[in-house]
mmCIF file of C-alpha atoms in Angstrom:
data_model
loop_
_atom_site.group_PDB
_atom_site.id
_atom_site.type_symbol
_atom_site.label_atom_id
_atom_site.label_comp_id
_atom_site.label_asym_id
_atom_site.label_seq_id
_atom_site.Cartn_x
_atom_site.Cartn_y
_atom_site.Cartn_z
ATOM 1 C CA UNK F 141 8.529 14.793 42.013
ATOM 2 C CA UNK F 142 9.956 11.579 39.803
ATOM 3 C CA UNK F 143 9.791 11.183 36.053
ATOM 4 C CA UNK F 144 7.735 7.960 36.433
ATOM 5 C CA UNK F 145 5.138 9.399 38.991
ATOM 6 C CA UNK F 146 5.062 12.467 36.136
ATOM 7 C CA UNK F 147 4.297 10.277 33.638
ATOM 8 C CA UNK F 148 1.434 9.029 35.374
ATOM 9 C CA UNK F 149 -0.453 11.927 35.950
ATOM 10 C CA UNK F 150 -0.841 13.328 31.865
ATOM 11 C CA UNK F 151 -2.997 11.437 29.639
ATOM 12 C CA UNK F 152 -1.280 9.574 27.109
ATOM 13 C CA UNK F 153 0.015 11.485 23.950
ATOM 14 C CA UNK F 154 -3.512 9.576 21.381
ATOM 15 C CA UNK F 155 -5.195 11.357 24.118
ATOM 16 C CA UNK F 156 -3.137 14.563 24.044
ATOM 17 C CA UNK F 157 -2.999 15.013 20.834
ATOM 18 C CA UNK F 158 -5.469 12.817 18.807
ATOM 19 C CA UNK F 159 -5.330 14.323 15.376
ATOM 20 C CA UNK F 160 -1.058 13.430 15.292
ATOM 21 C CA UNK F 161 -2.293 10.145 16.359
ATOM 22 C CA UNK F 162 -5.098 9.257 13.370
ATOM 23 C CA UNK F 163 -2.500 11.159 11.335
ATOM 24 C CA UNK F 164 0.158 8.843 12.130
ATOM 25 C CA UNK F 165 -1.949 5.834 11.750
ATOM 26 C CA UNK F 166 -3.736 6.954 8.410
ATOM 27 C CA UNK F 167 -0.729 6.954 6.773
ATOM 28 C CA UNK F 168 0.307 3.768 7.616
ATOM 29 C CA UNK F 169 -3.107 2.175 6.841
ATOM 30 C CA UNK F 170 -3.022 3.870 3.638
ATOM 31 C CA UNK F 171 0.643 3.295 2.433
ATOM 32 C CA UNK F 172 1.493 -0.549 4.134
ATOM 33 C CA UNK F 173 -2.218 -1.547 4.664
ATOM 34 C CA UNK F 174 -4.448 -0.426 0.888
ATOM 35 C CA UNK F 175 -1.318 0.483 -1.194
ATOM 36 C CA UNK F 176 0.556 -2.838 -0.480
ATOM 37 C CA UNK F 177 -2.220 -5.251 -0.576
ATOM 38 C CA UNK F 178 -3.870 -3.343 -3.894
ATOM 39 C CA UNK F 179 -0.379 -3.425 -5.312
ATOM 40 C CA UNK F 180 0.309 -7.167 -4.184
ATOM 41 C CA UNK F 181 -2.877 -8.080 -5.688
ATOM 42 C CA UNK F 182 -2.581 -6.004 -8.869
ATOM 43 C CA UNK F 183 1.200 -7.909 -9.518
ATOM 44 C CA UNK F 184 0.485 -11.092 -8.681
ATOM 45 C CA UNK F 185 -2.820 -11.193 -11.198
ATOM 46 C CA UNK F 186 -1.399 -9.178 -13.864
ATOM 47 C CA UNK F 187 2.407 -10.749 -13.969
ATOM 48 C CA UNK F 188 0.833 -14.506 -13.232
ATOM 49 C CA UNK F 189 4.806 -15.886 -14.035
ATOM 50 C CA UNK F 190 6.338 -14.139 -11.554
ATOM 51 C CA UNK F 191 5.565 -15.317 -7.574
ATOM 52 C CA UNK F 192 5.746 -13.654 -4.158
ATOM 53 C CA UNK F 193 9.295 -13.348 -2.954
ATOM 54 C CA UNK F 194 8.895 -12.885 0.788
ATOM 55 C CA UNK F 195 8.341 -16.377 1.762
ATOM 56 C CA UNK F 196 5.833 -15.818 4.853
ATOM 57 C CA UNK F 197 3.209 -14.051 2.764
ATOM 58 C CA UNK F 198 4.200 -16.349 0.049
ATOM 59 C CA UNK F 199 2.838 -19.440 2.721
ATOM 60 C CA UNK F 200 -0.016 -17.134 3.414
ATOM 61 C CA UNK F 201 -1.101 -16.617 -0.265
ATOM 62 C CA UNK F 202 -0.489 -20.265 -0.874
ATOM 63 C CA UNK F 203 -2.408 -21.691 2.100
ATOM 64 C CA UNK F 204 -5.697 -18.935 2.313
ATOM 65 C CA UNK F 205 -5.701 -16.969 -0.566
ATOM 66 C CA UNK F 206 -5.685 -13.335 -0.332
ATOM 67 C CA UNK F 207 -7.909 -13.651 2.620
ATOM 68 C CA UNK F 208 -4.040 -14.840 4.056
ATOM 69 C CA UNK F 209 -2.819 -11.897 3.051
ATOM 70 C CA UNK F 210 -5.159 -9.551 4.386
ATOM 71 C CA UNK F 211 -5.396 -11.610 7.729
ATOM 72 C CA UNK F 212 -1.233 -11.200 7.790
ATOM 73 C CA UNK F 213 -1.250 -7.755 6.978
ATOM 74 C CA UNK F 214 -4.267 -6.888 9.939
ATOM 75 C CA UNK F 215 -1.948 -9.133 12.705
ATOM 76 C CA UNK F 216 1.275 -7.377 12.034
ATOM 77 C CA UNK F 217 -1.174 -3.706 11.569
ATOM 78 C CA UNK F 218 -2.736 -4.793 14.869
ATOM 79 C CA UNK F 219 0.820 -5.603 16.990
ATOM 80 C CA UNK F 220 2.670 -2.479 16.084
ATOM 81 C CA UNK F 221 -0.896 -0.205 16.752
ATOM 82 C CA UNK F 222 -0.598 -2.184 20.245
ATOM 83 C CA UNK F 223 2.746 -1.268 20.771
ATOM 84 C CA UNK F 224 2.568 2.270 20.030
ATOM 85 C CA UNK F 225 -0.630 3.026 22.167
ATOM 86 C CA UNK F 226 1.698 0.814 25.023
ATOM 87 C CA UNK F 227 4.660 3.708 23.783
ATOM 88 C CA UNK F 228 1.638 6.139 24.614
ATOM 89 C CA UNK F 229 1.127 5.171 27.981
ATOM 90 C CA UNK F 230 4.366 4.586 29.404
ATOM 91 C CA UNK F 231 5.574 7.941 27.935
ATOM 92 C CA UNK F 232 8.280 6.554 25.427
ATOM 93 C CA UNK F 233 8.183 8.396 22.398
ATOM 94 C CA UNK F 234 9.991 6.123 20.524
ATOM 95 C CA UNK F 235 7.755 2.962 20.861
ATOM 96 C CA UNK F 236 4.929 5.753 20.205
ATOM 97 C CA UNK F 237 6.185 7.259 16.937
ATOM 98 C CA UNK F 238 8.343 4.266 15.205
ATOM 99 C CA UNK F 239 5.414 1.826 14.526
ATOM 100 C CA UNK F 240 3.525 3.710 12.408
ATOM 101 C CA UNK F 241 6.669 5.598 10.996
ATOM 102 C CA UNK F 242 7.645 1.936 10.159
ATOM 103 C CA UNK F 243 4.912 0.501 9.152
ATOM 104 C CA UNK F 244 4.193 3.758 6.464
ATOM 105 C CA UNK F 245 8.411 3.650 5.166
ATOM 106 C CA UNK F 246 7.645 0.015 4.691
ATOM 107 C CA UNK F 247 4.242 0.124 3.255
ATOM 108 C CA UNK F 248 5.453 3.171 0.786
ATOM 109 C CA UNK F 249 8.815 0.916 -0.427
ATOM 110 C CA UNK F 250 6.434 -2.103 -0.830
ATOM 111 C CA UNK F 251 4.086 -0.094 -3.166
ATOM 112 C CA UNK F 252 6.595 1.310 -4.797
ATOM 113 C CA UNK F 253 8.561 -1.726 -5.925
ATOM 114 C CA UNK F 254 5.919 -3.663 -7.061
ATOM 115 C CA UNK F 255 4.372 -0.636 -9.113
ATOM 116 C CA UNK F 256 8.120 -0.536 -10.302
ATOM 117 C CA UNK F 257 8.100 -4.577 -10.862
ATOM 118 C CA UNK F 258 4.704 -4.227 -12.553
ATOM 119 C CA UNK F 259 6.137 -1.449 -14.659
ATOM 120 C CA UNK F 260 9.038 -3.659 -16.064
ATOM 121 C CA UNK F 261 7.075 -6.893 -16.240
ATOM 122 C CA UNK F 262 4.811 -5.222 -18.972
#
């Protein structure tokens, strides 16, 4: 039996191990979604002399305000979730695990960076 045929008979990883799937994406949501958004809003509110360094985020904030920031985060999040689900369906572990792990790492870094900058500025 070939590997590709074997993959079609197995359920995707998010169905076989739903707790793992939810844990990965709750971590990504907590750090990239909530942590970075809250720390960015706090940073911009409490240190108004400093502007957003990321030009894409700065454009979203200038054009649409906080809704632009949240909307941009949601788009990135949904694209990464789609990649992860596609990887699970194809049996590709890298595509399944990489998106939530990347978002978690980026969220931790950005949240930490924002908190550090607020600490230095006050």
